[in-house]
Amino acid sequence: MRVAVIGTGYVGLVSAVCLAHMGHTVVGVDQDAGKLAQLQEGQSPIYEPGLQEDLTLAIGTGRLQFHGNLAAAVASSGVIFIAVGTPSLPSGASDTRAVASVATAIGAALAGDRQPRLVVNKSTVPIGTGARVQDLVARSAATGAAPPPVTVVSNPEFLREGQALWDSYNPDRIVLGSDDPAALLTMEQLYAPLIKRRCRGCDVSHPGPIPLIKTDLASAEMIKYAANAFLATKVSFINELAQLCDCVGADVTLVADGIGLDKRIGRAFLDAGIGWGGSCLPKDVSALVHTASSQGIHPRLMEAVTAVNRDQRRLVVRKLQKALPVLQGRTIGLLGLTFKPNTDDLREAPALDIADELIRLGATVKGFDPYWSRQDHWPQPLASIQPCSSPMALAQGCDALVVVTEWPEFKLLDWEQLGREMGGRRLVVDGRNCVDGAALTAAGFCWQGVGHNPPAR
Ligand code: NAD
């Protein structure tokens, strides 16, 4: 099939690459001239494991191109994906202006057109947006004649940054929402190579096809929010328990293992730490809270989930204050700055909030990040954090280190040497419970995890 993907960010670019490897002819469109120039030179503007290689291969097949002409891309495609950003507005509601502007541009490009086409919404959008997109396309295409035969489908995306390609080739399920059975059938055909696990990147050892959920527009839109809200709830739940474990001397990791073996609960997303961040969970939970409130429903649980998460970020600072205890004039080193490992994404990264709070309290903050410390430039969101080129450079002169992101390489750090670089005090707050606390204690460190500490006697 001929496919256009409007918006080539984390979701759009990965989807475009994946669709090309499924055998479709894909054109990616973006309004960001810098991003487009990089893509046209075959360079990925974002870091995601395996993406550069799969992008190069897809371009090499001749089935993937990028350009800035939305109208031309729409006119030449039977399936048009919308994958633009939907950040939070100050009110907490989802900002759908980019989606609306793309829907209007699609309509304008199709004025007078009689070819049946699908507009597929991959952006995470509030319930009801699919119907609005349908309306915007029709109104913008209105020429006095009948509107173009365009059907809107909701196809929410569930990929995880840091393993986006794997997730795109091997999704746990594909969700398709439309009130038109023919549109759902076309989408099923589009995804057929993936559903049968017959395209590059698919886990062929997996016994069955990928489950397909076909539903109506509103339910598909709701599934995306429900999934993210539930994941955020699991994390906040274990984090609240971790605070209690810290007080009573229980070990939250063992508690998570103990409950996670129960099939009704499951172990995933039960790792205590400094809470959830990133470009999705915070904005999606807040958009769901906003939607519920606008419907006259008090979203008590979601509000509590958000409040627990906010407290969890302050926990690191509280642990530092307890151990040091005055932060004025101290130097704190942050290990890991991205919101999770194996990504370059700093959106809603806990490191940013933690650094702000430490600086407010008079501390100097240094940072080492396995991705950003190896780039030519230190990005603007990290401007208040002093860049360090290695963990050893970070440790020099630090009063404490905080593990903020669980990059795998932090498990292999030479703590003896780090301790020597730190000089006097050897304090580590492990915000992800990801380093070997026993080994650190043996190396003379004061190690503080989340939900792992014996009660004060
Ligand atoms: P992003 O900011 O990385 O990418 C959005 C892209 O759209 C940018 O490149 C931007 O330049 C482009 N764009 C904006 N307006 C445009 C226009 N009018 N015409 C052409 N291009 C335009 O965002 P993202 O992280 O890829 O997220 C996209 C959507 O997918 C969001 O709704 C998000 O909630 C959802 N989502 C994201 C993830 C994730 O992990 N990032 C996972 C699932 C769902």
Short mmCIF file of N, CA and C in Angstrom, two decimals, residues 331-337 364-375 378 382 385-398 401 410:
data_model
loop_
_atom_site.label_atom_id
_atom_site.label_comp_id
_atom_site.label_asym_id
_atom_site.label_seq_id
_atom_site.Cartn_x
_atom_site.Cartn_y
_atom_site.Cartn_z
N THR A 331 28.23 19.49 46.48
CA THR A 331 28.23 19.14 45.05
C THR A 331 27.63 17.75 44.91
N ILE A 332 26.59 17.67 44.08
CA ILE A 332 25.88 16.39 43.90
C ILE A 332 26.04 15.96 42.43
N GLY A 333 26.36 14.71 42.23
CA GLY A 333 26.52 14.19 40.87
C GLY A 333 25.36 13.30 40.48
N LEU A 334 24.75 13.58 39.33
CA LEU A 334 23.62 12.76 38.86
C LEU A 334 24.12 11.78 37.80
N LEU A 335 23.88 10.51 38.05
CA LEU A 335 24.25 9.46 37.08
C LEU A 335 23.02 9.14 36.25
N GLY A 336 23.04 9.54 34.97
CA GLY A 336 21.89 9.29 34.09
C GLY A 336 20.95 10.48 34.12
N LEU A 337 20.64 11.01 32.95
CA LEU A 337 19.81 12.22 32.89
C LEU A 337 18.55 12.03 32.05
N THR A 364 25.54 22.51 44.01
CA THR A 364 26.02 22.51 42.63
C THR A 364 25.73 21.13 42.07
N VAL A 365 25.20 21.08 40.85
CA VAL A 365 24.81 19.78 40.29
C VAL A 365 25.64 19.49 39.05
N LYS A 366 26.29 18.31 39.09
CA LYS A 366 27.03 17.82 37.92
C LYS A 366 26.26 16.63 37.34
N GLY A 367 26.48 16.35 36.07
CA GLY A 367 25.75 15.23 35.49
C GLY A 367 26.56 14.45 34.48
N PHE A 368 26.37 13.14 34.48
CA PHE A 368 26.93 12.29 33.42
C PHE A 368 25.77 11.48 32.86
N ASP A 369 25.68 11.46 31.53
CA ASP A 369 24.65 10.65 30.88
C ASP A 369 25.29 9.86 29.74
N PRO A 370 25.07 8.55 29.70
CA PRO A 370 25.74 7.74 28.67
C PRO A 370 25.42 8.18 27.24
N TYR A 371 24.28 8.83 27.01
CA TYR A 371 24.02 9.35 25.66
C TYR A 371 24.55 10.78 25.54
N TRP A 372 24.07 11.68 26.38
CA TRP A 372 24.36 13.11 26.15
C TRP A 372 25.82 13.48 26.41
N SER A 373 26.49 12.77 27.32
CA SER A 373 27.89 13.12 27.59
C SER A 373 28.79 12.76 26.42
N ARG A 374 28.27 11.98 25.47
CA ARG A 374 29.10 11.61 24.31
C ARG A 374 28.74 12.40 23.05
N GLN A 375 27.86 13.39 23.19
CA GLN A 375 27.49 14.23 22.04
C GLN A 375 28.35 15.50 22.02
N TRP A 378 25.70 19.93 24.66
CA TRP A 378 24.94 19.67 25.89
C TRP A 378 23.60 20.34 25.69
N LEU A 382 19.39 20.72 29.90
CA LEU A 382 20.37 20.36 30.93
C LEU A 382 21.29 21.53 31.30
N ILE A 385 22.94 22.00 34.66
CA ILE A 385 23.72 20.86 35.18
C ILE A 385 25.10 20.89 34.52
N GLN A 386 26.17 20.80 35.34
CA GLN A 386 27.53 20.83 34.75
C GLN A 386 27.82 19.50 34.05
N PRO A 387 28.17 19.55 32.76
CA PRO A 387 28.40 18.30 32.03
C PRO A 387 29.70 17.62 32.42
N CYS A 388 29.68 16.31 32.54
CA CYS A 388 30.89 15.54 32.82
C CYS A 388 31.04 14.46 31.75
N SER A 389 32.29 14.18 31.38
CA SER A 389 32.52 13.30 30.24
C SER A 389 32.56 11.82 30.64
N SER A 390 32.64 11.54 31.93
CA SER A 390 32.69 10.13 32.37
C SER A 390 32.19 10.04 33.81
N PRO A 391 31.85 8.85 34.27
CA PRO A 391 31.44 8.72 35.68
C PRO A 391 32.56 9.14 36.63
N MET A 392 33.82 8.88 36.23
CA MET A 392 34.94 9.27 37.11
C MET A 392 35.02 10.80 37.22
N ALA A 393 34.87 11.49 36.07
CA ALA A 393 34.90 12.96 36.10
C ALA A 393 33.73 13.48 36.93
N LEU A 394 32.61 12.77 36.88
CA LEU A 394 31.43 13.18 37.66
C LEU A 394 31.74 13.07 39.16
N ALA A 395 32.36 11.97 39.53
CA ALA A 395 32.57 11.70 40.97
C ALA A 395 33.54 12.68 41.62
N GLN A 396 34.44 13.27 40.80
CA GLN A 396 35.48 14.14 41.39
C GLN A 396 34.87 15.26 42.23
N GLY A 397 35.16 15.25 43.50
CA GLY A 397 34.73 16.33 44.40
C GLY A 397 33.27 16.28 44.78
N CYS A 398 32.56 15.21 44.45
CA CYS A 398 31.13 15.15 44.80
C CYS A 398 30.94 14.72 46.25
N LEU A 401 26.52 10.91 45.13
CA LEU A 401 26.09 10.57 43.76
C LEU A 401 24.65 10.08 43.84
N PHE A 410 25.76 1.31 34.32
CA PHE A 410 25.99 1.71 35.71
C PHE A 410 26.18 0.49 36.62
#
